[in-house]
Short mmCIF file of C-alpha atoms in Angstrom, two decimals:
data_model
loop_
_atom_site.label_atom_id
_atom_site.label_comp_id
_atom_site.label_asym_id
_atom_site.label_seq_id
_atom_site.Cartn_x
_atom_site.Cartn_y
_atom_site.Cartn_z
CA MET Y 1 -11.42 -3.26 -1.11
CA ARG Y 2 -15.03 -3.28 -2.31
CA LEU Y 3 -16.32 -4.89 0.86
CA ARG Y 4 -19.50 -6.27 -0.63
CA THR Y 5 -17.55 -8.41 -3.08
CA VAL Y 6 -16.61 -10.72 -0.22
CA LEU Y 7 -19.85 -10.38 1.72
CA ALA Y 8 -21.11 -13.85 0.86
CA THR Y 9 -17.89 -15.34 2.19
CA LEU Y 10 -17.85 -13.31 5.37
CA THR Y 11 -21.45 -13.30 6.54
CA ALA Y 12 -21.49 -17.05 7.06
CA GLY Y 13 -18.85 -16.64 9.74
CA LEU Y 14 -20.09 -13.38 11.26
CA ALA Y 15 -22.35 -12.98 14.23
CA ALA Y 16 -25.03 -10.39 13.82
CA ALA Y 17 -23.09 -9.59 16.90
CA THR Y 18 -24.27 15.60 6.49
CA CYS Y 19 -22.37 18.11 5.84
CA LEU Y 20 -19.57 19.79 7.80
CA THR Y 21 -21.98 22.33 9.23
CA ALA Y 22 -24.15 19.52 10.57
CA ALA Y 23 -21.32 17.85 12.31
CA GLY Y 24 -21.14 19.42 15.75
CA PRO Y 25 -18.76 22.05 17.12
CA ALA Y 26 -15.49 22.21 15.23
CA GLY Y 27 -13.39 22.68 18.35
CA ALA Y 28 -15.01 20.00 20.50
CA ALA Y 29 -12.45 17.60 21.89
CA ASP Y 30 -12.39 17.59 25.69
CA SER Y 31 -13.84 14.67 27.64
CA ALA Y 32 -16.42 16.91 29.25
CA ASP Y 33 -18.09 17.80 25.96
CA GLY Y 34 -19.75 14.42 25.44
CA ASN Y 35 -17.86 13.63 22.24
CA ASP Y 36 -15.97 10.68 23.68
CA CYS Y 37 -15.95 7.36 21.85
CA SER Y 38 -13.80 5.83 24.60
CA PRO Y 39 -11.36 7.02 27.27
CA THR Y 40 -8.70 7.51 24.57
CA VAL Y 41 -10.68 8.59 21.48
CA SER Y 42 -13.06 11.50 20.88
CA LEU Y 43 -14.95 12.57 17.78
CA ASP Y 44 -14.77 16.26 16.89
CA ARG Y 45 -17.08 16.24 13.91
CA PHE Y 46 -17.87 14.54 10.63
CA SER Y 47 -18.44 15.80 7.11
CA ASP Y 48 -20.54 14.46 4.23
CA ALA Y 49 -19.52 17.39 2.00
CA LEU Y 50 -18.15 15.19 -0.81
CA ASP Y 51 -20.91 12.58 -0.87
CA LYS Y 52 -22.05 11.90 -4.44
CA THR Y 53 -20.15 14.79 -5.98
CA THR Y 54 -17.96 15.07 -9.07
CA TYR Y 55 -14.81 16.99 -9.98
CA GLU Y 56 -14.10 17.85 -13.62
CA GLY Y 57 -16.28 14.94 -14.70
CA THR Y 58 -14.74 12.38 -12.31
CA PHE Y 59 -16.84 10.85 -9.54
CA VAL Y 60 -15.55 11.84 -6.11
CA GLY Y 61 -15.80 8.88 -3.77
CA ASN Y 62 -14.77 5.24 -3.50
CA PHE Y 63 -12.06 6.47 -1.12
CA SER Y 64 -9.65 3.84 0.17
CA ALA Y 65 -6.76 5.87 1.62
CA LEU Y 66 -5.71 9.33 2.81
CA ALA Y 67 -2.37 11.09 3.26
CA VAL Y 68 -1.08 14.56 4.03
CA ASP Y 69 0.89 15.95 1.11
CA ARG Y 70 4.07 17.96 1.52
CA ASP Y 71 2.22 21.24 0.77
CA GLY Y 72 -0.32 20.56 3.54
CA SER Y 73 -3.13 19.49 1.23
CA LEU Y 74 -4.87 16.15 1.63
CA ALA Y 75 -4.36 13.36 -0.86
CA ALA Y 76 -7.36 11.05 -1.18
CA LEU Y 77 -7.00 7.81 -3.12
CA GLU Y 78 -10.00 6.10 -4.64
CA ASP Y 79 -9.99 2.40 -5.44
CA ARG Y 80 -10.83 3.04 -9.08
CA SER Y 81 -7.52 4.56 -10.16
CA SER Y 82 -7.85 8.25 -9.26
CA LEU Y 83 -5.82 10.26 -6.74
CA PHE Y 84 -7.42 13.52 -5.63
CA GLY Y 85 -5.89 16.53 -3.95
CA LEU Y 86 -8.26 18.06 -1.40
CA ASP Y 87 -8.30 21.40 0.37
CA PRO Y 88 -7.59 20.46 4.02
CA LYS Y 89 -10.15 22.94 5.39
CA THR Y 90 -13.09 22.56 3.00
CA LEU Y 91 -12.30 19.07 1.61
CA GLN Y 92 -13.10 20.39 -1.86
CA PRO Y 93 -11.08 18.76 -4.68
CA ILE Y 94 -8.30 20.88 -6.13
CA SER Y 95 -6.69 18.29 -8.41
CA ALA Y 96 -7.13 14.79 -9.80
CA VAL Y 97 -4.53 12.44 -11.27
CA HIS Y 98 -5.37 9.23 -13.08
CA LEU Y 99 -3.25 6.19 -12.21
CA ALA Y 100 -2.60 3.13 -14.35
CA ASP Y 101 -0.49 -0.01 -14.34
CA GLU Y 102 2.39 -0.73 -16.72
CA LYS Y 103 -0.06 -1.68 -19.48
CA GLY Y 104 -2.24 1.40 -19.03
CA ALA Y 105 -5.03 -0.43 -17.21
CA ASP Y 106 -6.82 0.98 -14.17
CA LEU Y 107 -5.78 -0.08 -10.68
CA ASP Y 108 -7.70 -1.40 -7.72
CA SER Y 109 -5.77 1.22 -5.75
CA GLU Y 110 -6.01 0.77 -1.98
CA GLY Y 111 -3.05 2.05 0.05
CA LEU Y 112 -1.25 5.38 -0.16
CA VAL Y 113 2.02 6.80 1.15
CA ILE Y 114 3.52 10.13 0.12
CA ASP Y 115 7.26 9.65 0.38
CA ARG Y 116 9.68 12.30 1.62
CA ASP Y 117 10.59 13.27 -1.96
CA GLY Y 118 6.93 13.70 -2.93
CA THR Y 119 6.58 10.46 -4.87
CA ARG Y 120 3.46 8.39 -4.31
CA LEU Y 121 3.57 4.78 -3.16
CA ILE Y 122 0.34 3.03 -4.16
CA SER Y 123 -0.72 -0.49 -3.24
CA SER Y 124 -3.19 -2.60 -5.20
CA GLU Y 125 -4.98 -5.64 -3.83
CA THR Y 126 -5.42 -7.53 -7.09
CA GLU Y 127 -1.88 -8.84 -7.76
CA PRO Y 128 -1.00 -7.57 -5.11
CA SER Y 129 1.49 -4.79 -5.85
CA VAL Y 130 3.15 -1.65 -4.54
CA ARG Y 131 4.18 0.88 -7.20
CA ARG Y 132 5.94 4.22 -7.01
CA TYR Y 133 4.45 7.11 -8.99
CA SER Y 134 5.54 10.65 -9.70
CA ARG Y 135 3.21 13.49 -8.71
CA ASP Y 136 1.78 13.50 -12.25
CA GLY Y 137 0.99 9.78 -12.21
CA LYS Y 138 4.00 8.33 -14.07
CA ILE Y 139 5.17 4.90 -12.85
CA LEU Y 140 8.71 5.05 -11.47
CA ASP Y 141 9.17 1.48 -10.30
CA ARG Y 142 7.50 -1.47 -8.58
CA LEU Y 143 8.44 -3.13 -5.30
CA PRO Y 144 9.05 -6.89 -4.97
CA VAL Y 145 6.35 -8.99 -3.25
CA PRO Y 146 6.88 -12.37 -1.53
CA SER Y 147 5.54 -15.22 -3.68
CA SER Y 148 3.30 -16.51 -0.87
CA LEU Y 149 1.39 -13.20 -0.78
CA LEU Y 150 0.56 -13.26 -4.49
CA VAL Y 151 -2.96 -14.16 -5.58
CA ALA Y 152 -3.52 -17.85 -6.29
CA PRO Y 153 -2.44 -19.79 -8.28
CA ALA Y 154 0.85 -17.83 -8.22
CA GLY Y 155 0.65 -17.56 -4.42
CA ARG Y 156 -1.67 -18.24 -1.50
CA ALA Y 157 -3.68 -15.03 -1.34
CA THR Y 158 -7.26 -14.42 -2.46
CA ALA Y 159 -8.02 -11.73 -5.02
CA ASN Y 160 -9.25 -8.45 -3.48
CA GLN Y 161 -8.10 -9.53 -0.01
CA THR Y 162 -4.43 -8.55 -0.09
CA PHE Y 163 -2.59 -5.20 0.37
CA GLU Y 164 -5.09 -2.70 1.79
CA GLY Y 165 -3.11 -0.61 4.26
CA LEU Y 166 0.20 1.11 3.54
CA THR Y 167 2.34 3.28 5.83
CA LEU Y 168 5.89 4.57 6.21
CA LEU Y 169 7.42 4.17 9.65
CA PRO Y 170 9.14 7.14 11.34
CA GLY Y 171 12.50 7.92 9.80
CA GLY Y 172 11.29 6.99 6.33
CA ARG Y 173 13.39 3.82 6.08
CA THR Y 174 10.71 1.14 6.52
CA LEU Y 175 7.52 0.75 4.49
CA LEU Y 176 4.74 -1.53 5.79
CA ALA Y 177 1.74 -3.03 3.95
CA SER Y 178 -1.09 -4.88 5.67
CA MET Y 179 -2.92 -7.78 4.09
CA GLU Y 180 -6.67 -7.49 4.59
CA TYR Y 181 -7.36 -11.18 5.27
CA ALA Y 182 -5.42 -14.37 5.92
CA ILE Y 183 -3.73 -16.24 3.10
CA SER Y 184 -4.56 -19.88 2.36
CA GLY Y 185 -3.13 -22.24 4.98
CA ASP Y 186 -2.95 -19.63 7.74
CA SER Y 187 -5.60 -19.60 10.45
CA ALA Y 188 -8.58 -17.35 9.77
CA GLY Y 189 -8.01 -13.96 11.37
CA ILE Y 190 -4.21 -14.07 11.27
CA VAL Y 191 -3.08 -11.57 8.64
CA ARG Y 192 0.45 -10.79 7.51
CA PHE Y 193 2.08 -7.36 7.59
CA GLN Y 194 4.91 -7.11 5.05
CA THR Y 195 7.76 -4.61 5.33
CA TRP Y 196 10.43 -3.25 3.00
CA THR Y 197 13.56 -1.32 3.98
CA ARG Y 198 15.18 1.41 1.92
CA HIS Y 199 18.65 0.78 0.53
CA HIS Y 200 20.28 3.42 -1.68
CA GLY Y 201 16.90 4.87 -2.58
CA ARG Y 202 15.13 1.57 -3.35
CA PHE Y 203 12.92 -0.58 -1.16
CA ARG Y 204 13.92 -4.21 -0.58
CA LEU Y 205 11.91 -6.97 1.07
CA ALA Y 206 12.41 -7.12 4.83
CA ALA Y 207 10.67 -8.59 7.88
CA GLN Y 208 7.10 -9.81 7.98
CA TYR Y 209 4.82 -9.91 11.01
CA ALA Y 210 1.51 -11.50 11.99
CA TYR Y 211 -1.54 -9.71 13.38
CA ARG Y 212 -4.74 -11.32 14.67
CA THR Y 213 -8.01 -9.54 13.90
CA ASP Y 214 -11.24 -9.82 15.82
CA ALA Y 215 -13.54 -12.59 14.56
CA GLY Y 216 -14.90 -11.87 11.09
CA LEU Y 217 -13.03 -8.59 10.61
CA GLY Y 218 -10.34 -7.59 8.15
CA VAL Y 219 -7.69 -4.84 8.08
CA PRO Y 220 -8.47 -2.02 5.62
CA GLU Y 221 -5.86 0.45 6.87
CA VAL Y 222 -2.76 0.98 9.02
CA GLN Y 223 -0.96 4.19 9.95
CA ALA Y 224 2.34 4.61 11.78
CA THR Y 225 2.33 6.93 14.80
CA PRO Y 226 5.25 9.31 15.40
CA ASP Y 227 6.75 6.92 17.98
CA GLY Y 228 6.68 3.92 15.64
CA ARG Y 229 3.55 2.18 16.84
CA LEU Y 230 0.63 1.56 14.50
CA LEU Y 231 -2.99 2.60 14.35
CA VAL Y 232 -4.90 -0.31 12.83
CA LEU Y 233 -8.45 -0.22 11.51
CA GLU Y 234 -10.47 -3.43 11.65
CA ARG Y 235 -13.69 -3.61 9.68
CA GLY Y 236 -16.50 -5.95 8.74
CA PHE Y 237 -20.04 -5.89 7.39
CA THR Y 238 -23.13 -7.93 8.25
CA ALA Y 239 -26.15 -7.67 5.96
CA GLY Y 240 -29.15 -6.23 7.77
CA VAL Y 241 -26.98 -5.11 10.69
CA GLY Y 242 -24.31 -2.87 9.21
CA ASN Y 243 -20.62 -2.15 9.70
CA THR Y 244 -18.25 -2.96 12.51
CA VAL Y 245 -15.25 -0.62 12.66
CA ARG Y 246 -12.71 -0.72 15.48
CA LEU Y 247 -9.54 1.28 15.99
CA TYR Y 248 -6.56 -0.46 17.60
CA GLU Y 249 -3.10 0.55 18.70
CA ALA Y 250 -0.53 -2.08 17.68
CA ASP Y 251 3.12 -2.57 18.64
CA LEU Y 252 5.61 -4.32 16.38
CA ARG Y 253 8.22 -4.65 19.13
CA HIS Y 254 8.83 -8.25 20.17
CA ALA Y 255 6.73 -9.60 17.26
CA THR Y 256 8.23 -12.59 15.42
CA ASP Y 257 9.53 -12.17 11.88
CA THR Y 258 7.22 -14.57 10.03
CA SER Y 259 8.80 -14.22 6.58
CA THR Y 260 10.12 -17.80 6.84
CA VAL Y 261 7.09 -19.24 8.69
CA GLU Y 262 5.09 -21.07 6.04
CA ILE Y 263 1.91 -21.69 8.05
CA LEU Y 264 0.56 -19.44 10.80
CA ASN Y 265 -1.83 -21.35 13.03
CA GLY Y 266 -1.33 -19.77 16.43
CA GLN Y 267 1.81 -21.76 17.28
CA PRO Y 268 3.28 -20.68 20.65
CA ASP Y 269 6.74 -19.88 19.28
CA VAL Y 270 5.33 -17.14 17.03
CA GLN Y 271 4.74 -13.86 18.85
CA LEU Y 272 1.95 -11.90 17.17
CA ILE Y 273 1.81 -8.12 16.99
CA ARG Y 274 0.37 -6.88 20.27
CA LYS Y 275 -2.78 -4.81 19.98
CA THR Y 276 -4.88 -2.66 22.31
CA LEU Y 277 -8.42 -1.51 21.56
CA LEU Y 278 -8.70 2.28 21.38
CA ALA Y 279 -12.34 2.56 20.31
CA ASP Y 280 -15.23 0.80 18.64
CA ILE Y 281 -16.55 3.53 16.33
CA ALA Y 282 -20.11 2.34 17.06
CA THR Y 283 -19.70 3.83 20.55
CA CYS Y 284 -18.99 7.33 19.22
CA PRO Y 285 -21.68 10.01 19.55
CA THR Y 286 -23.89 10.29 16.47
CA LEU Y 287 -23.55 14.10 16.27
CA GLY Y 288 -26.74 14.11 14.19
CA ALA Y 289 -25.46 11.69 11.55
CA THR Y 290 -27.93 9.70 9.49
CA ALA Y 291 -27.45 6.39 7.70
CA LYS Y 292 -28.93 5.21 4.40
CA GLN Y 293 -28.92 1.55 5.48
CA PRO Y 294 -29.15 -0.32 8.81
CA GLN Y 295 -26.21 0.49 11.10
CA PRO Y 296 -25.51 -0.11 14.81
CA ASN Y 297 -24.80 3.65 14.93
CA PRO Y 298 -26.00 5.96 12.10
CA LEU Y 299 -22.54 7.53 12.14
CA LEU Y 300 -21.04 4.33 10.72
CA ASP Y 301 -20.33 3.55 7.11
CA ASN Y 302 -17.73 1.52 5.22
CA ILE Y 303 -14.70 3.24 6.81
CA GLU Y 304 -11.57 2.40 4.88
CA GLY Y 305 -9.04 5.27 4.84
CA MET Y 306 -7.07 6.89 7.66
CA THR Y 307 -4.27 9.42 8.14
CA ILE Y 308 -2.69 11.32 11.01
CA THR Y 309 -2.85 15.06 10.34
CA GLY Y 310 -0.98 16.36 13.42
CA ARG Y 311 -1.40 16.84 17.17
CA ASP Y 312 -3.69 19.04 19.24
CA HIS Y 313 -2.59 21.31 22.10
CA THR Y 314 -2.76 18.40 24.57
CA GLY Y 315 -0.57 16.12 22.45
CA ARG Y 316 -3.37 13.93 21.16
CA LEU Y 317 -3.12 12.74 17.58
CA LYS Y 318 -5.53 14.29 15.12
CA VAL Y 319 -6.75 11.37 13.00
CA LEU Y 320 -8.89 11.66 9.89
CA LEU Y 321 -10.95 8.71 8.65
CA VAL Y 322 -12.94 8.36 5.44
CA SER Y 323 -15.53 5.87 4.23
CA ASP Y 324 -15.67 4.17 0.83
CA ASP Y 325 -19.19 4.59 -0.54
CA ASN Y 326 -18.60 2.07 -3.35
CA GLN Y 327 -20.50 4.55 -5.56
CA ASN Y 328 -23.62 3.06 -3.96
CA ARG Y 329 -26.74 5.10 -3.15
CA ALA Y 330 -27.14 3.20 0.14
CA GLN Y 331 -23.69 4.29 1.35
CA THR Y 332 -22.08 7.63 2.18
CA THR Y 333 -18.70 9.25 1.60
CA ARG Y 334 -18.04 10.52 5.12
CA PHE Y 335 -14.98 12.05 6.79
CA TYR Y 336 -14.47 11.60 10.55
CA TYR Y 337 -12.31 13.91 12.65
CA LEU Y 338 -10.92 12.06 15.69
CA ARG Y 339 -8.52 12.90 18.50
CA VAL Y 340 -6.60 9.91 19.80
CA ARG Y 341 -4.45 9.56 22.89
CA VAL Y 342 -1.81 6.82 22.51
#
């Protein structure tokens, strides 16, 4: 989401607690090279190559999600209704598709999954919604959403605080969307993860789970690992201090199905999704990064998108993050190349 649109709401409860060639050695990954963010996460490099650029007249930025396409290219979704194809080596745009809703209006497009048949699943945080699109941007269908997760007054969610993350679990049968913040009635910090299961080619509503964020943070992205666990990004912003971005490993096993639990308030009979901190991105090496606004680490920006691009020779996951610059001169479109041991 456009994080600053909820800044006034969040800051009251928060404690003030360059280009690819300027990003450090491309092959750096071992713990001895000083690129560690934590015992399980290292930063290879970063790239600002796309910051404040355009492609065929369309602004390149506002990125909210990433995915690896079936041809090996990167798909980069912006939250203003464009889906870019990027060269995986240079990050340069090679295509752009405009997305729209059923009435032809632009989307607040946030989550992205490329399905096994090449169709695009796109979430929006305004209704919220999950739609299926063809490669050329034609709407194929729309998934059902529980009434409680709809934006008030139809449901209990707040506009621009709903479906941010979207991922397909291994095997391709289960789709999962993460709400960014709690819905009305639930305790602050407890967010719902909704799933759908595939039946005869169509996704139907399935189990729902609850995840507790750190104080003041929301969930902008989730990605399934090859073994069925999740990588979860938590993010927040404090004016005059900057961004907080943390990467967690989460495990759905043993979590309670909360689809019939009306109010989530930490009750003992509801087992939340277990999570383990992998890294606070503020602890990563700067690698020469600069920031255009105050940040705990100049490397940080409004990180919002994430995808797993493969494994390295040691079995670590290669994870790519991207920040949403909100088309703001004080922010940067930045890609982060991580290696994660889970």
